[in-house]
Amino acid sequence: MRYSKEHKQETHARIIKKASVRLREKGAHGIGVADLMKEAGLTHGGFYAHFDSREALVIEAFAYAMDRSIEHWRKLADETPPEKRLSTIVDSYVSTVHRDDPGRGCAVTALGAEIARESAKTHKAFAAKLEQLIDVMADQIPDVPRKTARRQAMGTLATMMGTLVMSRVAGSGELSDEILASGREAALGRAEATKPTAKKARVKVN
Amino acid sequence: MRYSKEHKQETHARIIKKASVRLREKGAHGIGVADLMKEAGLTHGGFYAHFDSREALVIEAFAYAMDRSIEHWRKLADETPPEKRLSTIVDSYVSTVHRDDPGRGCAVTALGAEIARESAKTHKAFAAKLEQLIDVMADQIPDVPRKTARRQAMGTLATMMGTLVMSRVAGSGELSDEILASGREAALGRAEATKPTAKKARVKVN
DNA sequence: TGTACATCAGTGAACGCGCGTTCACTGATGTAC
DNA sequence: TGTACATCAGTGAACGCGCGTTCACTGATGTAC
């Protein structure tokens, strides 16, 4: 063999890493194979030594992005006392930093609607990673049955993601900041509201 | 003049109407000018008698879709007693019918992430319509100051939109249905929680 | 009312361009002796 | 250790195709007389 196995793997990983950033920034169809390879310091011809097709790269790059999110959330949770874990994740997600840097942010908000229209293969891969994301979120909700935690996690995630999409649509002015603030409040308010004591209080008024 | 002014306007409207469906279904870049014209029963050459560019059509078609949403929400609200208006809108939005028919659904969930990457012109048009959507939503929240209503509206909208995006990413199986149920609960739970009495109860536990 | 002309929405061929993919080739490095 | 050979990651030209846009033309209908 000309190059060591590691060499090829390293190149492969580099392509995916750079692509995962640019695809989140520009959309699943917003950047071409040639430019993606250039990002990795290569020419376009070598692409097919690493991937069967452009679509295969999109799938791998997406999975990579989702794995980084999952990893990031787990790390945030590890560094935070249990009762503050959820709010720490929400605060880091629903932020101007995240809004203004989609390339290193959540792949669901950046690519979700587009991927939902792709081939069944791409779609399936995306759905599997979303399920993992829900699980990590549910892990941060203590003192309730798993089913409740998952339900809670889905609701909170939906608020977080919807907030980010809306804030990006709104640009980066006053309205956008207002949306972020409202979304943060909505996500955390509900999180608070379903803690055991809070839940009791909420039930009282329904 | 060959045709009456009305004739051209009718054709123009027909192109936009059909395009607004197909663009929501296939994405802002998912269908070409020729196919869009075919949808309207025309050939592609005539396109530029109606629009300066493809982008101009996307902007008009998007605005049309948003206007239909706004109209639909207002109509739903008119037909519903005040205290049930918000939940009626949420129920119709966070539904399998909406999830499975993006072409006739909310343009923000279908195109939001994509449009956020477009030219400033497109982006601005989108942002203006989003603001209107927030206003309509805020109109359905009675008994609180306008500012609170708007904040509440943004949070609820974020949950609704995030839920729909997530459910579409999840496909149309069990997970997807679970996401819809959780999102509906999250959106409505919060709406309840911020009614005057509920708000008081929630403050108590914070 | 009937006829000649002007208008312009709509047609369909053609354009230039960018994209995903293919392919013959290169040359640095691992392997065999 | 040194040399000849084999491998294959990476190169860059070329391909076919679809797309947005342009343009010369058409022909149905409104208008002028």
Coordinates of C-alpha atoms (C1' of nucleotides) in Angstrom, one line a residue:
Chain A
M1 CA 0.0 0.0 0.0
R2 CA 1.2 3.4 -0.9
Y3 CA -0.1 5.4 2.1
S4 CA -0.7 3.9 5.5
K5 CA -4.3 3.0 6.3
E6 CA -4.3 5.9 8.8
H7 CA -3.4 8.4 6.2
K8 CA -6.6 7.7 4.2
Q9 CA -8.7 7.6 7.3
E10 CA -7.3 11.0 8.4
T11 CA -8.1 12.5 5.0
H12 CA -11.6 11.0 5.1
A13 CA -12.2 12.4 8.5
R14 CA -10.9 15.8 7.5
I15 CA -13.3 16.0 4.5
I16 CA -16.2 15.1 6.7
K17 CA -15.3 17.6 9.4
K18 CA -15.0 20.5 7.0
A19 CA -18.1 19.4 5.0
S20 CA -20.2 19.2 8.1
V21 CA -19.5 22.9 8.8
R22 CA -20.0 24.1 5.3
L23 CA -23.2 22.0 4.7
R24 CA -24.7 23.4 7.9
E25 CA -23.7 26.9 6.8
K26 CA -24.8 26.7 3.1
G27 CA -27.5 24.0 3.2
A28 CA -27.5 20.3 2.0
H29 CA -27.4 21.5 -1.6
G30 CA -25.6 24.8 -1.1
I31 CA -22.1 23.8 -1.8
G32 CA -20.6 21.5 -4.4
V33 CA -18.2 18.5 -4.3
A34 CA -15.3 20.6 -5.8
D35 CA -15.5 23.3 -3.2
L36 CA -15.9 20.8 -0.3
M37 CA -12.8 19.0 -1.4
K38 CA -10.9 22.3 -1.7
E39 CA -11.9 23.0 1.9
A40 CA -10.0 19.8 2.8
G41 CA -7.0 20.9 0.7
L42 CA -7.7 18.4 -2.1
T43 CA -9.0 18.4 -5.7
H44 CA -12.4 17.1 -6.7
G45 CA -11.3 14.1 -8.6
G46 CA -10.2 12.3 -5.4
F47 CA -13.7 12.5 -3.9
Y48 CA -14.8 9.1 -5.1
A49 CA -11.9 7.3 -3.5
H50 CA -13.6 8.3 -0.2
F51 CA -17.4 8.3 -0.9
D52 CA -19.7 6.5 -3.2
S53 CA -21.6 9.7 -4.0
R54 CA -22.2 13.2 -2.8
E55 CA -25.2 11.9 -0.9
A56 CA -23.0 9.5 1.1
L57 CA -20.9 12.4 2.2
V58 CA -24.0 14.4 3.3
I59 CA -25.1 11.5 5.4
E60 CA -21.7 11.1 7.0
A61 CA -21.3 14.8 7.6
F62 CA -24.7 15.1 9.1
A63 CA -24.1 12.2 11.5
Y64 CA -20.8 13.7 12.4
A65 CA -22.5 17.0 13.3
M66 CA -25.1 15.3 15.3
D67 CA -22.5 13.3 17.2
R68 CA -20.7 16.5 18.1
S69 CA -23.9 18.0 19.4
I70 CA -24.6 14.9 21.5
E71 CA -21.0 14.9 22.8
H72 CA -21.2 18.6 23.6
W73 CA -24.5 18.2 25.6
R74 CA -23.1 15.2 27.5
K75 CA -20.0 17.2 28.4
L76 CA -22.0 20.3 29.5
A77 CA -24.2 18.0 31.6
D78 CA -21.1 16.3 33.2
E79 CA -19.7 19.7 34.3
T80 CA -23.0 20.9 35.7
P81 CA -24.9 20.0 38.9
P82 CA -28.0 17.8 38.1
E83 CA -30.6 20.5 38.8
K84 CA -29.0 22.9 36.4
R85 CA -28.2 20.6 33.5
L86 CA -31.3 21.2 31.5
S87 CA -31.0 25.0 31.8
T88 CA -27.3 24.9 30.9
I89 CA -28.0 23.1 27.7
V90 CA -31.0 25.3 26.9
D91 CA -28.9 28.5 27.5
S92 CA -26.0 27.3 25.3
Y93 CA -28.4 26.3 22.5
V94 CA -30.8 29.3 22.6
S95 CA -28.1 31.9 22.2
T96 CA -26.9 34.6 19.8
V97 CA -23.6 32.7 19.5
H98 CA -25.5 29.6 18.2
R99 CA -27.8 31.6 16.1
D100 CA -24.9 33.4 14.4
D101 CA -22.8 30.3 13.8
P102 CA -24.9 27.7 12.1
G103 CA -21.8 26.0 10.8
R104 CA -20.9 24.7 14.2
G105 CA -24.4 24.5 15.5
C106 CA -27.3 22.0 15.6
A107 CA -27.7 20.2 12.3
V108 CA -31.5 19.7 12.8
T109 CA -32.1 23.4 12.8
A110 CA -29.7 24.0 9.9
L111 CA -30.7 21.1 7.7
G112 CA -33.8 19.5 9.2
A113 CA -36.4 20.7 6.7
E114 CA -34.2 19.9 3.8
I115 CA -33.2 16.4 4.9
A116 CA -36.8 15.6 5.5
R117 CA -37.2 15.8 1.7
E118 CA -34.2 13.7 0.8
S119 CA -34.0 10.0 0.0
A120 CA -35.3 7.4 2.5
K121 CA -31.7 6.5 3.2
T122 CA -30.7 10.0 4.2
H123 CA -33.9 10.5 6.0
K124 CA -33.5 7.4 8.1
A125 CA -30.0 8.3 9.1
F126 CA -31.2 11.7 10.3
A127 CA -34.1 10.2 12.2
A128 CA -31.8 7.8 14.1
K129 CA -29.6 10.6 15.3
L130 CA -32.6 12.7 16.3
E131 CA -33.7 9.9 18.5
Q132 CA -30.3 9.9 20.2
L133 CA -30.5 13.6 20.8
I134 CA -33.9 13.2 22.5
D135 CA -32.4 10.5 24.7
V136 CA -29.5 12.7 25.8
M137 CA -32.0 15.4 26.6
A138 CA -34.2 13.0 28.5
D139 CA -31.2 11.9 30.6
Q140 CA -31.0 15.4 32.0
I141 CA -34.5 15.3 33.4
P142 CA -34.3 13.7 36.9
D143 CA -37.0 12.5 39.3
V144 CA -39.6 11.5 36.7
P145 CA -40.4 8.2 34.9
R146 CA -38.4 7.7 31.7
K147 CA -41.5 8.1 29.5
T148 CA -42.3 11.4 31.1
A149 CA -38.7 12.5 30.7
R150 CA -38.8 11.7 27.0
R151 CA -42.0 13.5 26.5
Q152 CA -40.6 16.5 28.4
A153 CA -37.4 16.3 26.4
M154 CA -39.2 16.3 23.0
G155 CA -41.2 19.4 24.1
T156 CA -38.2 21.3 25.3
L157 CA -36.2 20.3 22.2
A158 CA -39.0 21.5 19.9
T159 CA -39.1 24.8 21.7
M160 CA -35.3 25.2 21.4
M161 CA -35.2 24.3 17.8
G162 CA -38.2 26.3 16.8
T163 CA -36.7 29.3 18.6
L164 CA -33.4 29.0 16.7
V165 CA -35.1 28.7 13.3
M166 CA -37.3 31.6 14.0
S167 CA -34.5 33.8 15.3
R168 CA -32.5 33.0 12.2
V169 CA -35.4 33.9 9.9
A170 CA -35.8 37.2 11.8
G171 CA -32.1 38.1 11.1
S172 CA -30.1 39.4 13.9
G173 CA -31.9 42.5 15.0
E174 CA -34.2 43.4 17.9
L175 CA -37.0 40.9 16.9
S176 CA -34.5 38.1 16.6
D177 CA -33.2 38.8 20.1
E178 CA -36.7 39.0 21.4
I179 CA -37.5 35.6 20.0
L180 CA -34.4 34.1 21.6
A181 CA -35.4 35.6 25.0
S182 CA -39.0 34.3 24.7
G183 CA -37.9 30.9 23.5
R184 CA -35.4 30.5 26.4
E185 CA -38.1 31.5 28.8
A186 CA -40.6 29.1 27.2
A187 CA -38.2 26.2 27.3
L188 CA -37.1 26.7 30.8
G189 CA -40.4 27.8 32.2
R190 CA -41.8 24.5 31.1
A191 CA -38.9 22.6 32.4
E192 CA -39.4 24.2 35.8
A193 CA -43.1 23.7 35.6
T194 CA -42.7 19.9 35.3
K195 CA -40.4 19.4 38.2
P196 CA -42.4 17.5 40.9
T197 CA -43.4 20.5 43.0
A198 CA -44.0 22.6 40.0
K199 CA -46.0 20.0 38.3
K200 CA -48.3 19.8 41.3
A201 CA -48.8 23.6 41.2
R202 CA -49.5 23.5 37.5
V203 CA -52.1 20.7 37.9
K204 CA -53.9 22.8 40.4
V205 CA -54.8 25.4 37.9
N206 CA -55.8 23.1 35.0
Chain B
M1 CA -53.6 45.2 -25.5
R2 CA -54.0 41.6 -26.5
Y3 CA -55.3 40.2 -23.3
S4 CA -57.2 42.1 -20.6
K5 CA -55.2 43.2 -17.7
E6 CA -57.1 40.7 -15.6
H7 CA -56.0 37.8 -17.8
K8 CA -52.3 38.4 -17.0
Q9 CA -53.0 39.0 -13.4
E10 CA -54.9 35.7 -13.2
T11 CA -52.0 33.8 -14.8
H12 CA -49.6 35.5 -12.5
A13 CA -51.6 34.5 -9.5
R14 CA -52.0 31.0 -10.7
I15 CA -48.2 30.6 -11.1
I16 CA -47.6 31.9 -7.6
K17 CA -50.3 29.7 -6.1
K18 CA -48.9 26.5 -7.7
A19 CA -45.3 27.5 -7.0
S20 CA -46.0 28.2 -3.3
V21 CA -47.2 24.6 -3.0
R22 CA -44.4 23.0 -4.9
L23 CA -41.7 25.1 -3.3
R24 CA -42.9 24.2 0.2
E25 CA -43.0 20.5 -0.8
K26 CA -39.6 20.4 -2.6
G27 CA -37.6 23.2 -1.1
A28 CA -36.6 26.7 -2.3
H29 CA -34.2 25.1 -4.8
G30 CA -36.0 21.8 -5.2
I31 CA -37.9 22.6 -8.4
G32 CA -37.0 24.5 -11.5
V33 CA -38.6 27.3 -13.5
A34 CA -39.7 25.0 -16.3
D35 CA -41.5 22.6 -14.0
L36 CA -43.1 25.4 -12.0
M37 CA -44.5 26.9 -15.2
K38 CA -45.7 23.5 -16.3
E39 CA -47.7 23.3 -13.0
A40 CA -49.5 26.4 -14.1
G41 CA -50.1 25.0 -17.6
L42 CA -47.5 27.1 -19.3
T43 CA -44.1 26.8 -20.9
H44 CA -40.9 28.1 -19.3
G45 CA -40.3 30.9 -21.9
G46 CA -43.2 33.0 -20.6
F47 CA -41.8 33.1 -17.1
Y48 CA -40.0 36.4 -17.5
A49 CA -43.1 38.2 -18.6
H50 CA -44.2 37.7 -15.0
F51 CA -41.1 37.8 -12.9
D52 CA -37.7 39.5 -13.0
S53 CA -36.0 36.3 -11.8
R54 CA -36.6 33.0 -10.2
E55 CA -35.8 34.6 -6.9
A56 CA -38.6 37.1 -7.3
L57 CA -41.0 34.3 -7.7
V58 CA -39.7 32.6 -4.6
I59 CA -40.3 35.8 -2.6
E60 CA -43.8 36.2 -3.9
A61 CA -44.7 32.6 -3.5
F62 CA -43.4 32.6 0.0
A63 CA -45.3 35.8 0.9
Y64 CA -48.4 34.2 -0.6
A65 CA -48.0 31.1 1.6
M66 CA -47.5 33.2 4.7
D67 CA -50.6 35.3 3.9
R68 CA -52.6 32.1 3.6
S69 CA -51.4 30.9 7.0
I70 CA -52.2 34.3 8.6
E71 CA -55.7 34.2 7.0
H72 CA -56.3 30.7 8.1
W73 CA -55.4 31.5 11.7
R74 CA -57.6 34.5 11.7
K75 CA -60.5 32.5 10.4
L76 CA -60.0 29.8 12.9
A77 CA -59.9 32.4 15.7
D78 CA -63.1 34.1 14.4
E79 CA -64.9 30.8 14.6
T80 CA -63.8 29.9 18.1
P81 CA -64.6 31.3 21.5
P82 CA -61.8 33.5 22.8
E83 CA -60.5 31.1 25.5
K84 CA -60.1 28.2 23.0
R85 CA -58.6 30.2 20.1
L86 CA -54.9 29.5 21.0
S87 CA -55.5 25.7 21.5
T88 CA -57.5 25.5 18.2
I89 CA -54.6 27.0 16.3
V90 CA -52.1 24.8 18.0
D91 CA -54.2 21.7 17.4
S92 CA -54.6 22.4 13.7
Y93 CA -50.8 23.2 13.4
V94 CA -49.4 20.4 15.4
S95 CA -51.2 17.6 13.6
T96 CA -50.4 14.6 11.4
V97 CA -52.4 16.3 8.6
H98 CA -50.0 19.3 8.6
R99 CA -46.9 17.2 9.0
D100 CA -47.8 15.0 6.0
D101 CA -48.8 17.9 3.7
P102 CA -46.0 20.5 3.8
G103 CA -47.2 21.9 0.4
R104 CA -50.2 23.4 2.0
G105 CA -48.6 24.0 5.4
C106 CA -46.5 26.6 7.2
A107 CA -43.8 28.1 5.0
V108 CA -41.5 28.8 8.0
T109 CA -41.2 25.1 8.9
A110 CA -40.9 24.1 5.3
L111 CA -38.5 26.8 4.1
G112 CA -37.3 28.7 7.1
A113 CA -33.7 27.4 7.4
E114 CA -33.2 27.7 3.7
I115 CA -34.5 31.2 3.4
A116 CA -32.3 32.3 6.3
R117 CA -29.4 31.6 3.9
E118 CA -30.8 33.5 0.9
S119 CA -30.1 37.1 -0.2
A120 CA -30.9 40.0 2.1
K121 CA -33.9 40.8 0.0
T122 CA -35.5 37.4 0.3
H123 CA -34.5 37.2 3.9
K124 CA -36.1 40.6 4.7
A125 CA -39.4 39.6 3.1
F126 CA -39.5 36.5 5.1
A127 CA -38.8 38.3 8.4
A128 CA -41.6 40.8 7.8
K129 CA -44.1 38.0 7.3
L130 CA -42.9 36.2 10.4
E131 CA -43.5 39.3 12.4
Q132 CA -47.1 39.4 11.1
L133 CA -47.5 35.7 12.1
I134 CA -46.3 36.5 15.6
D135 CA -48.8 39.4 15.8
V136 CA -51.8 37.2 14.8
M137 CA -50.7 34.7 17.4
A138 CA -50.4 37.4 20.1
D139 CA -53.9 38.6 19.2
Q140 CA -55.3 35.3 20.5
I141 CA -53.8 35.7 23.9
P142 CA -56.3 37.7 26.0
D143 CA -56.0 39.4 29.4
V144 CA -52.3 40.2 29.4
P145 CA -50.3 43.3 28.3
R146 CA -49.4 43.3 24.6
K147 CA -45.7 42.8 25.4
T148 CA -46.4 39.7 27.4
A149 CA -48.8 38.4 24.7
R150 CA -46.1 38.8 22.1
R151 CA -43.5 37.0 24.2
Q152 CA -45.9 34.3 24.9
A153 CA -46.8 34.0 21.2
M154 CA -43.1 33.7 20.2
G155 CA -42.6 30.9 22.7
T156 CA -45.7 29.0 21.6
L157 CA -44.9 29.5 17.9
A158 CA -41.4 28.2 18.5
T159 CA -42.7 25.1 20.1
M160 CA -45.2 24.6 17.3
M161 CA -42.6 25.0 14.6
G162 CA -39.9 23.0 16.3
T163 CA -42.4 20.2 16.8
L164 CA -43.4 20.1 13.2
V165 CA -39.7 20.1 12.0
M166 CA -38.8 17.4 14.4
S167 CA -41.8 15.3 13.5
R168 CA -41.0 15.5 9.8
V169 CA -37.4 14.6 10.4
A170 CA -38.6 11.6 12.4
G171 CA -40.7 10.4 9.4
S172 CA -44.2 9.3 10.0
G173 CA -43.9 6.4 12.5
E174 CA -44.3 6.1 16.2
L175 CA -41.5 8.5 17.2
S176 CA -43.0 11.1 14.9
D177 CA -46.4 10.8 16.5
E178 CA -44.9 10.9 19.9
I179 CA -43.1 14.1 19.1
L180 CA -46.4 15.7 17.9
A181 CA -48.2 14.7 21.1
S182 CA -45.4 16.0 23.2
G183 CA -45.2 19.2 21.3
R184 CA -48.9 19.8 21.5
E185 CA -48.8 19.3 25.2
A186 CA -45.8 21.6 25.6
A187 CA -47.3 24.4 23.6
L188 CA -50.7 24.2 25.3
G189 CA -49.3 23.5 28.7
R190 CA -47.4 26.7 28.6
A191 CA -50.3 28.6 27.2
E192 CA -52.4 27.5 30.1
A193 CA -49.6 28.2 32.5
T194 CA -49.5 31.9 31.6
K195 CA -53.1 32.7 32.0
P196 CA -53.5 35.1 34.9
T197 CA -54.3 32.5 37.6
A198 CA -51.9 30.0 36.2
K199 CA -49.1 32.6 36.0
K200 CA -49.6 33.3 39.7
A201 CA -49.4 29.6 40.4
R202 CA -46.2 29.3 38.4
V203 CA -44.5 32.2 40.1
K204 CA -45.1 30.5 43.4
V205 CA -42.8 27.6 42.6
N206 CA -40.0 29.5 40.9
Chain C
dT1 C1' -70.8 46.1 -38.5
dG2 C1' -66.7 44.8 -40.7
dT3 C1' -61.8 45.0 -41.7
dA4 C1' -56.8 46.1 -41.0
dC5 C1' -53.5 46.8 -37.8
dA6 C1' -51.0 46.8 -33.2
dT7 C1' -50.1 44.6 -29.0
dC8 C1' -48.0 41.4 -26.0
dA9 C1' -48.8 36.8 -23.2
dG10 C1' -47.1 32.8 -24.3
dT11 C1' -43.9 29.4 -27.2
dG12 C1' -39.9 26.6 -27.8
dA13 C1' -35.1 26.6 -29.4
dA14 C1' -30.8 28.0 -27.8
dC15 C1' -27.2 29.9 -24.6
dG16 C1' -23.8 29.6 -21.0
dC17 C1' -22.7 27.8 -16.8
dG18 C1' -22.0 24.9 -12.8
dC19 C1' -22.6 20.6 -11.1
dG20 C1' -21.8 15.4 -10.0
dT21 C1' -19.4 11.9 -11.8
dT22 C1' -15.8 9.4 -14.7
dC23 C1' -11.3 8.3 -16.1
dA24 C1' -6.5 8.0 -17.6
dC25 C1' -2.7 9.3 -15.4
dT26 C1' 1.0 10.6 -11.6
dG27 C1' 4.2 10.0 -8.1
dA28 C1' 5.2 9.2 -3.2
dT29 C1' 5.7 5.4 -0.4
dG30 C1' 5.3 0.5 1.1
dT31 C1' 7.1 -4.2 0.0
dA32 C1' 9.9 -8.0 -2.0
dC33 C1' 14.3 -9.5 -3.0
Chain D
dT1 C1' 21.2 -1.7 3.0
dG2 C1' 20.0 -0.8 -1.6
dT3 C1' 17.1 -1.4 -5.7
dA4 C1' 13.1 -2.6 -8.6
dC5 C1' 8.4 -3.0 -8.5
dA6 C1' 3.5 -2.6 -7.1
dT7 C1' 0.0 0.1 -5.0
dC8 C1' -3.5 3.5 -4.8
dA9 C1' -4.6 8.4 -2.8
dG10 C1' -4.8 12.2 -5.3
dT11 C1' -4.8 15.1 -9.9
dG12 C1' -7.1 17.5 -13.5
dA13 C1' -9.4 17.2 -18.0
dA14 C1' -13.6 15.8 -19.8
dC15 C1' -18.4 14.1 -19.8
dG16 C1' -23.4 14.7 -19.8
dC17 C1' -27.0 16.9 -17.8
dG18 C1' -30.2 20.3 -15.9
dC19 C1' -30.8 24.7 -14.8
dG20 C1' -31.8 30.0 -15.2
dT21 C1' -32.1 33.1 -18.7
dT22 C1' -32.5 35.1 -23.5
dC23 C1' -34.6 35.8 -27.8
dA24 C1' -37.0 35.6 -32.3
dC25 C1' -41.3 34.4 -33.2
dT26 C1' -46.6 33.4 -33.0
dG27 C1' -51.3 34.2 -32.9
dA28 C1' -55.4 35.5 -30.3
dT29 C1' -57.6 39.5 -29.2
dG30 C1' -58.3 44.6 -28.4
dT31 C1' -58.5 49.0 -31.0
dA32 C1' -59.0 52.3 -34.9
dC33 C1' -61.3 53.5 -38.8

